[in-house]
Short mmCIF file of C-alpha atoms and ligand atoms in Angstrom, two decimals:
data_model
loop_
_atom_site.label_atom_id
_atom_site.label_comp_id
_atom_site.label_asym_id
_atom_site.label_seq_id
_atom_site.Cartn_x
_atom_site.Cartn_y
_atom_site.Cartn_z
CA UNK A 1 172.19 65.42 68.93
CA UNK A 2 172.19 61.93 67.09
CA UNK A 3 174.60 59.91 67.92
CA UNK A 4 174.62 56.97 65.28
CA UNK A 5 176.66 53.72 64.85
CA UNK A 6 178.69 54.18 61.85
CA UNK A 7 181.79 51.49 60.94
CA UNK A 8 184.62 52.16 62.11
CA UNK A 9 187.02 54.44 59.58
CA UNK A 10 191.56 53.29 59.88
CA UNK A 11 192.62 54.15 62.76
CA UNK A 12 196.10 52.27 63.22
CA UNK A 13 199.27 53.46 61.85
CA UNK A 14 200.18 50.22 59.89
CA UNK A 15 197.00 51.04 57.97
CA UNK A 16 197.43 54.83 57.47
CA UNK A 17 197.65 55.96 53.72
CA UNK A 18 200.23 58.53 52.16
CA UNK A 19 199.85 61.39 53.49
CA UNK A 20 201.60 64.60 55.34
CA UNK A 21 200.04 64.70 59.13
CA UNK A 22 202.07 63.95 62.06
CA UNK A 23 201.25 61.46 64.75
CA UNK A 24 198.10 62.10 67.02
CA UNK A 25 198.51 64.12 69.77
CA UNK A 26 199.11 61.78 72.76
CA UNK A 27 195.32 63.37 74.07
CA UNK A 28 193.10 64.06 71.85
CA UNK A 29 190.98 66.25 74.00
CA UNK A 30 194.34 68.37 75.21
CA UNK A 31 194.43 71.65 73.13
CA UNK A 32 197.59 73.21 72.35
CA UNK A 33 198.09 76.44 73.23
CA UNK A 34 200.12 77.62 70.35
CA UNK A 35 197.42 76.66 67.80
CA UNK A 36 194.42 78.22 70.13
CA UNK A 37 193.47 81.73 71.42
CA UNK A 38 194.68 82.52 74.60
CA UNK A 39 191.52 82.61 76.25
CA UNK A 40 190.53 79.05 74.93
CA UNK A 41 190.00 75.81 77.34
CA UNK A 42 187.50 73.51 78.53
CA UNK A 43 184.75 73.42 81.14
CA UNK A 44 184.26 70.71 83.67
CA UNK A 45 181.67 69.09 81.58
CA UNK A 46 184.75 68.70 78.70
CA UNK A 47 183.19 71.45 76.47
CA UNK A 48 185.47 74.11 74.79
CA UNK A 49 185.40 77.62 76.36
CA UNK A 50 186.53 80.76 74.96
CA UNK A 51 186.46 83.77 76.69
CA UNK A 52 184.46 82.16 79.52
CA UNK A 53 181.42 80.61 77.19
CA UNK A 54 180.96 77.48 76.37
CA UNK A 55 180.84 76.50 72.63
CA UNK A 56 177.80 74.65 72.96
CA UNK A 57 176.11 77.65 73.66
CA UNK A 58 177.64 79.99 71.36
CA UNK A 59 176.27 77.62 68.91
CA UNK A 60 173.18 77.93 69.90
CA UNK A 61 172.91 81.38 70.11
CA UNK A 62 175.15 82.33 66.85
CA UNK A 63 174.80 79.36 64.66
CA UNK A 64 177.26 77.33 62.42
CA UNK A 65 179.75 78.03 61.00
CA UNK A 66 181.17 81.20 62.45
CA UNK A 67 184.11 82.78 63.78
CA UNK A 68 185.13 83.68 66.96
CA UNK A 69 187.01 85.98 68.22
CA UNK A 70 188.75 86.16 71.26
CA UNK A 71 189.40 90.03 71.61
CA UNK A 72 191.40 89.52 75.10
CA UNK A 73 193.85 87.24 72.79
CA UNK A 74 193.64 90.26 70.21
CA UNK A 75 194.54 92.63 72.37
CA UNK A 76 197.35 91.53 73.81
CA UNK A 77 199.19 90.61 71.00
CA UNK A 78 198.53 94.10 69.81
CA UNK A 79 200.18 95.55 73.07
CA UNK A 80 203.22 92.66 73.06
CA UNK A 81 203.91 94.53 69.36
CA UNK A 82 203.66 97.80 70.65
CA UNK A 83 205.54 96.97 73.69
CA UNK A 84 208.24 95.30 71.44
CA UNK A 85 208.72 97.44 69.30
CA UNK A 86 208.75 101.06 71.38
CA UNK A 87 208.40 104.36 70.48
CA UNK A 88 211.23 104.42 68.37
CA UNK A 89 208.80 102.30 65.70
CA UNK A 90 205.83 102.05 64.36
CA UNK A 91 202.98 98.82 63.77
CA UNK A 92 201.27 98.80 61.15
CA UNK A 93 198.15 95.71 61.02
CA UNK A 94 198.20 94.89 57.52
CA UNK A 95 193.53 95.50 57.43
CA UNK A 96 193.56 92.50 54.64
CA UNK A 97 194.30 89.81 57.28
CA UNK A 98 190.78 90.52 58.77
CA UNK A 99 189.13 94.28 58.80
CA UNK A 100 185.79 95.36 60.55
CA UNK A 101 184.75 98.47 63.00
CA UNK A 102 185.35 96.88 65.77
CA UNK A 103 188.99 95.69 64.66
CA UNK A 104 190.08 99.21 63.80
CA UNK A 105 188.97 100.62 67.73
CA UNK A 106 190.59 98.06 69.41
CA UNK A 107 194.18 98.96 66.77
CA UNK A 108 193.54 102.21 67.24
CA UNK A 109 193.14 102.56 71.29
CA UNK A 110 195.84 99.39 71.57
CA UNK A 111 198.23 102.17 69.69
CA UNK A 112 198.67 100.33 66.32
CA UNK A 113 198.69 102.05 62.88
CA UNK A 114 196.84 100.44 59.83
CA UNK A 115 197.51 99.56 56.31
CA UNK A 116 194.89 99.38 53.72
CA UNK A 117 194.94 98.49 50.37
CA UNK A 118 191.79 99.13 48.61
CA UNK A 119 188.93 101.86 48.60
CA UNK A 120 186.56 99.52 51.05
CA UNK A 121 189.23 99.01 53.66
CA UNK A 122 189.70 102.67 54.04
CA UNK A 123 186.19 103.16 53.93
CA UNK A 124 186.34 100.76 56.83
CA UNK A 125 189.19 102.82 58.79
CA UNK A 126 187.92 106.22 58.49
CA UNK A 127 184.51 104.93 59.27
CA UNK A 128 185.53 103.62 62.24
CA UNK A 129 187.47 106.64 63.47
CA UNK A 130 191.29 105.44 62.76
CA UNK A 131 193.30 108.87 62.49
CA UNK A 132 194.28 109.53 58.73
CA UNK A 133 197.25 109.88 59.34
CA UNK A 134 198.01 106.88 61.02
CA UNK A 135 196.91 104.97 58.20
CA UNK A 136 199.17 103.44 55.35
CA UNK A 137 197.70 103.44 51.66
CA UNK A 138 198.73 99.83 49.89
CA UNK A 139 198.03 98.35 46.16
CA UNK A 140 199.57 97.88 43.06
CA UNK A 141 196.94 99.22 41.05
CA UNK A 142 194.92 102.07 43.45
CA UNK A 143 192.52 103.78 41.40
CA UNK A 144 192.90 107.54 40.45
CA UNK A 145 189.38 107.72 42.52
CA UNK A 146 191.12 105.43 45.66
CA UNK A 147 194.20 107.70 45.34
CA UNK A 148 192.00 110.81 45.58
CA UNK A 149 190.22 109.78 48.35
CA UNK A 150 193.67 108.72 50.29
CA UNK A 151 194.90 111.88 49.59
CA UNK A 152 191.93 114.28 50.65
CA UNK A 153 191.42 111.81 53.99
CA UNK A 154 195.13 112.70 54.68
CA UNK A 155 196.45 109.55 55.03
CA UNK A 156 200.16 109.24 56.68
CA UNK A 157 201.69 107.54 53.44
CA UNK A 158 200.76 106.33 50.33
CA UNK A 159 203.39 103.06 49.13
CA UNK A 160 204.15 103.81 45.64
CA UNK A 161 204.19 100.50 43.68
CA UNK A 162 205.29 101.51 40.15
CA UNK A 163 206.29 104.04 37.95
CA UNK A 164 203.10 105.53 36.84
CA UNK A 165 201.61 105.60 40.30
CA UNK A 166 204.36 107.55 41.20
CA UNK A 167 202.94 110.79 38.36
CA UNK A 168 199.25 109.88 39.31
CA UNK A 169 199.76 110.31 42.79
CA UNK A 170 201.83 113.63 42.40
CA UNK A 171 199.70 114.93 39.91
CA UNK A 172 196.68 114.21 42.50
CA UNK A 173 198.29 115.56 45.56
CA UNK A 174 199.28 118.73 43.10
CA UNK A 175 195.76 119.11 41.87
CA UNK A 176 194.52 118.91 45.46
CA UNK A 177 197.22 121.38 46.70
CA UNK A 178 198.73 118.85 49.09
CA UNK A 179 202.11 117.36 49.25
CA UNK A 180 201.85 113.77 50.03
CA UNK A 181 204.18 111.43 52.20
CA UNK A 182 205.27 108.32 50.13
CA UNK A 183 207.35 105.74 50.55
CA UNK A 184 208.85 103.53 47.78
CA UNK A 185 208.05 99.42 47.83
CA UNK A 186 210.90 98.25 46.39
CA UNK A 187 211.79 94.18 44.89
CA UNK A 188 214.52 93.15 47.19
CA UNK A 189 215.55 89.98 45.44
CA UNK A 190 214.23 87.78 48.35
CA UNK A 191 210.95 86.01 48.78
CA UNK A 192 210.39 83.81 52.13
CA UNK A 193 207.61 81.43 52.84
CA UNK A 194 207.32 79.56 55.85
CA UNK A 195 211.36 78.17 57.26
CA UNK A 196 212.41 78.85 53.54
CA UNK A 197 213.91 82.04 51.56
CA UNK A 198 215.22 82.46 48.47
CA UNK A 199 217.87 85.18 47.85
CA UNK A 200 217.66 85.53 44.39
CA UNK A 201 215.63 85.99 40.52
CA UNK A 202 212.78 87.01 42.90
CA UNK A 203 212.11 90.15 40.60
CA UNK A 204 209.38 88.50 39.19
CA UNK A 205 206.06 89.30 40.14
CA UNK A 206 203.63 91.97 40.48
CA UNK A 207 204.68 93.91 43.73
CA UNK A 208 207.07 97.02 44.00
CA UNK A 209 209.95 98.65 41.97
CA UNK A 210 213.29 96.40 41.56
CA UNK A 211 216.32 96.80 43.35
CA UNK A 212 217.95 95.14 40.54
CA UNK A 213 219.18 97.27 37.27
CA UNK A 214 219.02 100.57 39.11
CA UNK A 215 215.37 101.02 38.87
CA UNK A 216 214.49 101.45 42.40
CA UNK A 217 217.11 103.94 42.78
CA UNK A 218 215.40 105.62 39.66
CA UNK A 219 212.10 105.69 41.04
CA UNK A 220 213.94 107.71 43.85
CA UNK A 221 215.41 110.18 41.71
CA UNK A 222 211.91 111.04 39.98
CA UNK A 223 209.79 110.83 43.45
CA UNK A 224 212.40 113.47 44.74
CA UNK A 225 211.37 116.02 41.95
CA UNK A 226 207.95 115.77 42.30
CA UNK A 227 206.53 118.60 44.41
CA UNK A 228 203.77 116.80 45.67
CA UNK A 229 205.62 114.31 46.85
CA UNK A 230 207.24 113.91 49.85
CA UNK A 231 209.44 110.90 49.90
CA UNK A 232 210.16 109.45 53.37
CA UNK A 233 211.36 106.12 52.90
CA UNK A 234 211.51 102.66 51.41
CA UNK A 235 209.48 99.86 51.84
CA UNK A 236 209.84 96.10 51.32
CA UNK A 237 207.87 93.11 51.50
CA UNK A 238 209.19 89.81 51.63
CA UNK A 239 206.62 86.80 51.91
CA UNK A 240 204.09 85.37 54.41
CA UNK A 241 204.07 82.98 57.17
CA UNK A 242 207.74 83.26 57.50
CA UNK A 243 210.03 81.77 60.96
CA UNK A 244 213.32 82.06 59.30
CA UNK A 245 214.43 85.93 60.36
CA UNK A 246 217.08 85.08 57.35
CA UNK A 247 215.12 86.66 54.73
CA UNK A 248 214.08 90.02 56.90
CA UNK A 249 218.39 90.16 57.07
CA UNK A 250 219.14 90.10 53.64
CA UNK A 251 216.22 92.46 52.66
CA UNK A 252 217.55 95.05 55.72
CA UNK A 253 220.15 95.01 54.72
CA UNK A 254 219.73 95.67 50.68
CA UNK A 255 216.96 98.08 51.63
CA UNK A 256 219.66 100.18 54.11
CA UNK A 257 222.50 99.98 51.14
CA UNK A 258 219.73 102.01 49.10
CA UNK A 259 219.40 104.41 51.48
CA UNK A 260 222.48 105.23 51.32
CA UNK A 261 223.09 105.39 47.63
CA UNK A 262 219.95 108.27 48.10
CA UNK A 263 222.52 109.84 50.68
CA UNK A 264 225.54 109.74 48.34
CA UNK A 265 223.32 110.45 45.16
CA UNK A 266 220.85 113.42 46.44
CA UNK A 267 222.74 114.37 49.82
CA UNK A 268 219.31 113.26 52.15
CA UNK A 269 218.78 110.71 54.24
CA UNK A 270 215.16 109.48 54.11
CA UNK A 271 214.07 109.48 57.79
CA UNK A 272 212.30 105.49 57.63
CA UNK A 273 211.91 102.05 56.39
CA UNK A 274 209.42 99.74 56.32
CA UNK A 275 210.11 95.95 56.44
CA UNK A 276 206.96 94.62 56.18
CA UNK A 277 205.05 91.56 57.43
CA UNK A 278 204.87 88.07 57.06
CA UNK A 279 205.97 86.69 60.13
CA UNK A 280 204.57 83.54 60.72
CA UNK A 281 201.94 81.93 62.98
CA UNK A 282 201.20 78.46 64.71
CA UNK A 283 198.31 76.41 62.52
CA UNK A 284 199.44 73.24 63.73
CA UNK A 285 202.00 71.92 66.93
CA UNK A 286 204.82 71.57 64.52
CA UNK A 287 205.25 75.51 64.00
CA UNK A 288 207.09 77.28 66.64
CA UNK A 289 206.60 81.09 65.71
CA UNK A 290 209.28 84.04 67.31
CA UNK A 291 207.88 86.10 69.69
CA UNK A 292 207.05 89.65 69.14
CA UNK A 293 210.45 91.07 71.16
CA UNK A 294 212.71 88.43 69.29
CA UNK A 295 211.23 89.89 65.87
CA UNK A 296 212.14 93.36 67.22
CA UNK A 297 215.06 92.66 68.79
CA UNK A 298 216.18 90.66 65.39
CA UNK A 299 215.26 93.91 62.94
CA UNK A 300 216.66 96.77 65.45
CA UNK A 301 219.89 94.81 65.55
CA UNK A 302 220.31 94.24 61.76
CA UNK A 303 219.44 97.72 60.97
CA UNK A 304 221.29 98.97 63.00
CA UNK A 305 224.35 97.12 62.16
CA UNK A 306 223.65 97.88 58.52
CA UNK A 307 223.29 101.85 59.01
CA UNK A 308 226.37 101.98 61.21
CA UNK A 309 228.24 100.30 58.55
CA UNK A 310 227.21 102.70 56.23
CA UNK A 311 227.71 105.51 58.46
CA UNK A 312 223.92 106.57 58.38
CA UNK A 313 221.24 107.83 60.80
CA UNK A 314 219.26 104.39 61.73
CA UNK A 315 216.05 105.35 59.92
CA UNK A 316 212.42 104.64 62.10
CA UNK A 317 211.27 101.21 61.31
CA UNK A 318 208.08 100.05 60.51
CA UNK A 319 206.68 96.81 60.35
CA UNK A 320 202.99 95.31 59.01
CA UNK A 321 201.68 92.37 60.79
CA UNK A 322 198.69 90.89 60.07
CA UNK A 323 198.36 87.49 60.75
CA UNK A 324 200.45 87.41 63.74
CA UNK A 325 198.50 89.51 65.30
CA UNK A 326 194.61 88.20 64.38
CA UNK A 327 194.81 84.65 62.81
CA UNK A 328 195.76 83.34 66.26
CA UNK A 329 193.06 85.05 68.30
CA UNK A 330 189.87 83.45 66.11
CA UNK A 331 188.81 79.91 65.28
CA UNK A 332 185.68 78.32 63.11
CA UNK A 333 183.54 76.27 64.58
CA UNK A 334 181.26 74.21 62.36
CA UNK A 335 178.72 71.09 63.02
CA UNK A 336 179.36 67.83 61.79
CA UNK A 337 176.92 66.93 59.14
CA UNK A 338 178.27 63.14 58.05
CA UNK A 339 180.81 60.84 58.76
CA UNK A 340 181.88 58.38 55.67
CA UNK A 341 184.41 55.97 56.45
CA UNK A 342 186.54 55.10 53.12
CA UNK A 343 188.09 51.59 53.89
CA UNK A 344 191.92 51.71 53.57
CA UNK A 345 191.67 55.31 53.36
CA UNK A 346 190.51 57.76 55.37
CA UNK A 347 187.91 59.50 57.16
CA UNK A 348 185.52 61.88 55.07
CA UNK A 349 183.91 64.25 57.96
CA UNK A 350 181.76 66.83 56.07
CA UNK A 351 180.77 69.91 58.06
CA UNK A 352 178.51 72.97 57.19
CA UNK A 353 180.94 75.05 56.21
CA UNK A 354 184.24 74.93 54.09
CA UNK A 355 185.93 76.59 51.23
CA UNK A 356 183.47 79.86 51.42
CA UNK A 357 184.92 80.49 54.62
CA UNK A 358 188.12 78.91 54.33
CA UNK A 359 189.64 78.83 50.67
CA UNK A 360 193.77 78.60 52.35
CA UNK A 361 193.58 74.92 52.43
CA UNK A 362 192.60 74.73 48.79
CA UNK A 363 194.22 78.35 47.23
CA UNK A 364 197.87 77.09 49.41
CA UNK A 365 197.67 73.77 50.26
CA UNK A 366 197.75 75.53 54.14
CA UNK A 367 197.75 72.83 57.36
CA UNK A 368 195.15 73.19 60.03
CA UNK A 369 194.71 71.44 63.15
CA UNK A 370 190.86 70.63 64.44
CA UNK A 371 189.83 69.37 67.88
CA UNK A 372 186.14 68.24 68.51
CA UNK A 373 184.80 70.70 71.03
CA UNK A 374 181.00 69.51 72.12
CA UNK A 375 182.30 66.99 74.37
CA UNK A 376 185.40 65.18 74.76
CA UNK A 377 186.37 61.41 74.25
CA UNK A 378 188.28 58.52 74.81
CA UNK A 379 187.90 56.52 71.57
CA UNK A 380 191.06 56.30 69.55
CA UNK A 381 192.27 58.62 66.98
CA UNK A 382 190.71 58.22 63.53
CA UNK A 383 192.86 59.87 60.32
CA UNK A 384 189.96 62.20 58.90
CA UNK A 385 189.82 64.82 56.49
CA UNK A 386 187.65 67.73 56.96
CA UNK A 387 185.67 68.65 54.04
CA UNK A 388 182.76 71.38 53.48
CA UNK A 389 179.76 71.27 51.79
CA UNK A 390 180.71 72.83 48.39
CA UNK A 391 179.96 71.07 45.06
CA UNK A 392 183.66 71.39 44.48
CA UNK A 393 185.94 68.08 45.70
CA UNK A 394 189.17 69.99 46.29
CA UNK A 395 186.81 71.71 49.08
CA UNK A 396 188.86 70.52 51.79
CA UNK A 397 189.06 72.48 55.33
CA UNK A 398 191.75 70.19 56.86
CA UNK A 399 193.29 67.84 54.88
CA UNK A 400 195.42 65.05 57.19
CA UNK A 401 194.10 64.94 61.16
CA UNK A 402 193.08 63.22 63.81
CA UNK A 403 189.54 63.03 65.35
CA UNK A 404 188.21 60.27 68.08
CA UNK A 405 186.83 57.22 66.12
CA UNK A 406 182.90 57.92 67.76
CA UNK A 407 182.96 61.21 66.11
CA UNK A 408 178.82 61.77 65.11
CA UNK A 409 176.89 64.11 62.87
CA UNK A 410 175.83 66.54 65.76
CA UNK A 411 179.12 67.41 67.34
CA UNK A 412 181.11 70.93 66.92
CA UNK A 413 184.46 70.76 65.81
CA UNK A 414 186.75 73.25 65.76
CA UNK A 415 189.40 75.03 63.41
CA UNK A 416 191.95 77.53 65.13
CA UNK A 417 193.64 79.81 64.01
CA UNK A 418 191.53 80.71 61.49
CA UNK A 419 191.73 84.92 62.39
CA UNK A 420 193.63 85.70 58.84
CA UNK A 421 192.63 85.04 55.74
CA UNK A 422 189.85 83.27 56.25
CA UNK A 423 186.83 85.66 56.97
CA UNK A 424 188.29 88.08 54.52
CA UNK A 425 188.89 85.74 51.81
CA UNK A 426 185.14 84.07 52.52
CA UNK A 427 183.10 83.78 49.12
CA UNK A 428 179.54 83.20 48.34
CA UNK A 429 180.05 79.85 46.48
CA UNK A 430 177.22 77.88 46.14
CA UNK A 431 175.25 80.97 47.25
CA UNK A 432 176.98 80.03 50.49
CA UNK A 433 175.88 82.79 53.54
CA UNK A 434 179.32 83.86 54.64
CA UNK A 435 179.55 83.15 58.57
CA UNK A 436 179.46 85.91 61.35
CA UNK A 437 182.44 87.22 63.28
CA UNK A 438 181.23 87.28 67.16
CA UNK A 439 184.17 88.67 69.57
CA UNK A 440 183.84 87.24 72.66
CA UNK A 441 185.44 88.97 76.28
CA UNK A 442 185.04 88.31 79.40
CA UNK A 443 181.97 86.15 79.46
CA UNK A 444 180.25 88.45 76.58
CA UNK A 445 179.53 87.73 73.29
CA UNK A 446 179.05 90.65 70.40
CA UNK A 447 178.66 89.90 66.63
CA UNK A 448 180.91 92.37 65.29
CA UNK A 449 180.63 91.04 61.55
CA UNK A 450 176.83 89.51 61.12
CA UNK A 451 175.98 86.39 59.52
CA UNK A 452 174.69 87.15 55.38
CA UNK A 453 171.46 86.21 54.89
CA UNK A 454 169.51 85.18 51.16
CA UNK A 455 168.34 88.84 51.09
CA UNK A 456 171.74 89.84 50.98
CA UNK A 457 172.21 88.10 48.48
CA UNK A 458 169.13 88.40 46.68
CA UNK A 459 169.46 92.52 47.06
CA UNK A 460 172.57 92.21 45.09
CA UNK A 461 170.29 90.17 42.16
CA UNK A 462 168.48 93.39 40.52
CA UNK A 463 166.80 90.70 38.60
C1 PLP B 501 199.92 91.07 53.21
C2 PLP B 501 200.84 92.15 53.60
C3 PLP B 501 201.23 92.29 54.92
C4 PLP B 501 200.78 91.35 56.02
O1 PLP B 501 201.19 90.05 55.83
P1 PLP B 501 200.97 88.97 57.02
O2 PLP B 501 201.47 87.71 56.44
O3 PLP B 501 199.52 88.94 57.30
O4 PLP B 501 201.75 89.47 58.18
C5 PLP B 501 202.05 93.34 55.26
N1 PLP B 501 202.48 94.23 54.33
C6 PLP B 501 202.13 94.12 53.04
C7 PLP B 501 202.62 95.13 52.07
C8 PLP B 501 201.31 93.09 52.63
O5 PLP B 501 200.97 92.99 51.34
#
């Protein structure tokens, strides 16, 4: 590894630009454990472990950039949802976070149910063994051919999305002499993001059937008359990467009141609801997630309260994590290609990855935290920003942060919490090879997603 003089980039506060970071962490070489996967720390020589291997030698046997995986981490945040939420309720990983084979055996022998929401990612479940009928069928536009093939797999439920979905999926269950479970996604009139909701004039947008104006409770009425449909309950959505358990109330609460309009309306009381995911996740120190049991304590109380008021059965509940369960167990690690000091500015650190494995930063303006990982140091913090390699200048990894001041082209630096989102949202810009997934266990390291080569690519060119 090189190890070349470059001038010093700012480093003191009274020179720090604009910008939204918080203060260096007192250590630099101290890693949170919030932000990284339970299995995470560092070696007597100061190199970053997971699972028991150091990153220096993943490295070298897996390359740069790539993701791992720390499936002890995975695993037990599967079993603190199970655990949390009981028999009395199901969890549902929401596939889009991050989907392979390997993903669906550990859901499915962790006792975790899966949503999908396109052809491939229940290509991806059945392939892989997950019981049809613990899988979930999402999408606001499933194809009559995706519908079909839900349908004849036997999934456990199909979330209608609109009106028309609601005929083509009867009319395919009819023609396939089946009679489908559905639920209904219904617009609640509350979107949350992050420590923020908003209780109102949320109708608008793409998702699910509005409360508002009677139309959800219309959808109802024409689901209940289809015979191949067999309505079991309502389903609603709210946001992502949300802490405030404000926005889960009001929706509980709005979905429960239509459940029992059903009851006083059609004289049944549909047997579940599904509240959805979103809850958030640590990406930097200054995000204090809920645990698993205060989420399911939170929901089981407001339901609860809501169907008692109302004088109804509580319904099952279901919930659909997905980031909360894998974007804290992975993290990218890339090499550090150049280091350009900007004067009065900032730090440019360019590594050999960036927005074709990680688009968040750019598509949401989403925080990360980084931590060099070869080695540690003692030089001072330096205010960098992380950037990839793309011919694209909004191709930023991690925007504000703090890396030691000797950082050199050569050393590994790492992203966490990088499980959701990123892998599955990874592109081929630039003809960019999208990185490998590699779980790592107990010492062991397995690609479970390998890296894409040019003939990938090139087999896709027919010339
Ligand atoms: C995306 C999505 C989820 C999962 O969201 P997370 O933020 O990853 O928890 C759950 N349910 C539905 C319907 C979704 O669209």
């Amino acid at each position: 590894m090189s190890r070349s003089a470059h001038p010093a980039g700012p480093r003191h506060a009274d020179v720090l630009p604009e910008g939204h970071y918080t203060a260096p962490a007192d250590d630099l070489n101290s890693l949170d454990p919030k932000v990284w996967a339970q299995t995470v720390g560092r070696d007597a020589d100061g190199v970053v472990t997971v699972g028991g291997i150091p990153v220096t030698r993943l490295a070298e046997e897996f390359g740069t950039p790539a993701y791992f995986l720390d499936e002890a981490d995975f695993r037990a945040r599967c079993h603190a949802w199970r655990g949390a939420f009981g028999t009395d309720a199901d969890v549902f990983y929401a596939g889009k976070a991050f989907l392979s084979r390997a993903v669906v055996r550990w859901l499915h022998e962790e006792g975790l149910n899966l949503d999908v929401c396109s052809g491939g990612e229940l290509a991806t479940a059945l392939a892989a063994g997950m019981p049809a009928d613990r899988i979930a069928f999402h999408g606001n536009n499933k194809t009559e051919d995706e519908i079909e093939r839900a349908v004849e797999a036997g999934v456990g439920r199909i979330v209608l999305d609109s009106f028309q979905e609601i005929v083509r999926v009867a009319h395919i269950a009819d023609r396939l002499g089946v009679r489908q479970r559905v639920q209904i996604r219904v617009t609640v009139g509350v979107e949350a993001h992050t420590h923020e909701f908003i209780a109102t004039a949320h109708e608008d947008q793409k998702f699910g059937i509005a409360l508002a104006g009677g139309q959800a409770a219309e959808a109802v009425r024409r689901a209940l008359q289809l015979d191949g449909l067999e309505l079991i309950g309502v389903h609603s959505h709210i946001g992502s990467q949300i802490f405030d358990m404000a926005g889960f109330e009001v929706s509980a609460r709005r979905v429960v009141q239509l459940l029992a309009e059903i009851r006083d309306e059609h004289g049944v009381e549909l047997p579940e609801i599904d509240l959805g995911g979103g809850l958030g996740i640590a990406y930097t120190s200054d995000d204090d997630p809920r645990e698993p049991h205060e989420i399911a304590k939170a929901l089981g109380e407001i339901v609860t309260r809501e169907c008692e008021a109302a004088n109804l059965r509580t319904p099952r509940i279901s919930v659909e994590p997905g980031r909360a369960i894998v974007g804290p167990t992975a993290f990218t690690l890339y090499e550090v290609g150049t280091v350009k000091p900007l004067e009065g500015l900032r730090t440019y650190v360019s590594v050999d990855g960036g927005m074709s494995d990680n688009i968040r930063t750019a598509l949401y303006d989403a925080e990360y935290s980084v931590a060099l990982v070869s080695r540690t140091s003692d030089a001072e913090p330096m205010l960098v920003r992380v950037v990839g390699k793309h011919c694209e200048s909004g191709d930023i990894v991690v925007k504000d942060a703090f890396l030691p001041a000797d950082l050199a082209p050569g050393d590994l630096i790492a992203v966490p919490a990088t499980g959701a989102y990123c892998r599955s949202m990874a592109s081929n810009y630039n003809h960019a090879l999208r990185p490998p997934v590699v779980a790592v266990r107990d010492g062991e390291a397995r690609v479970i997603v390998r890296r894409e080569t040019e003939e990938d690519l090139l087999r896709l060119d027919v010339g």
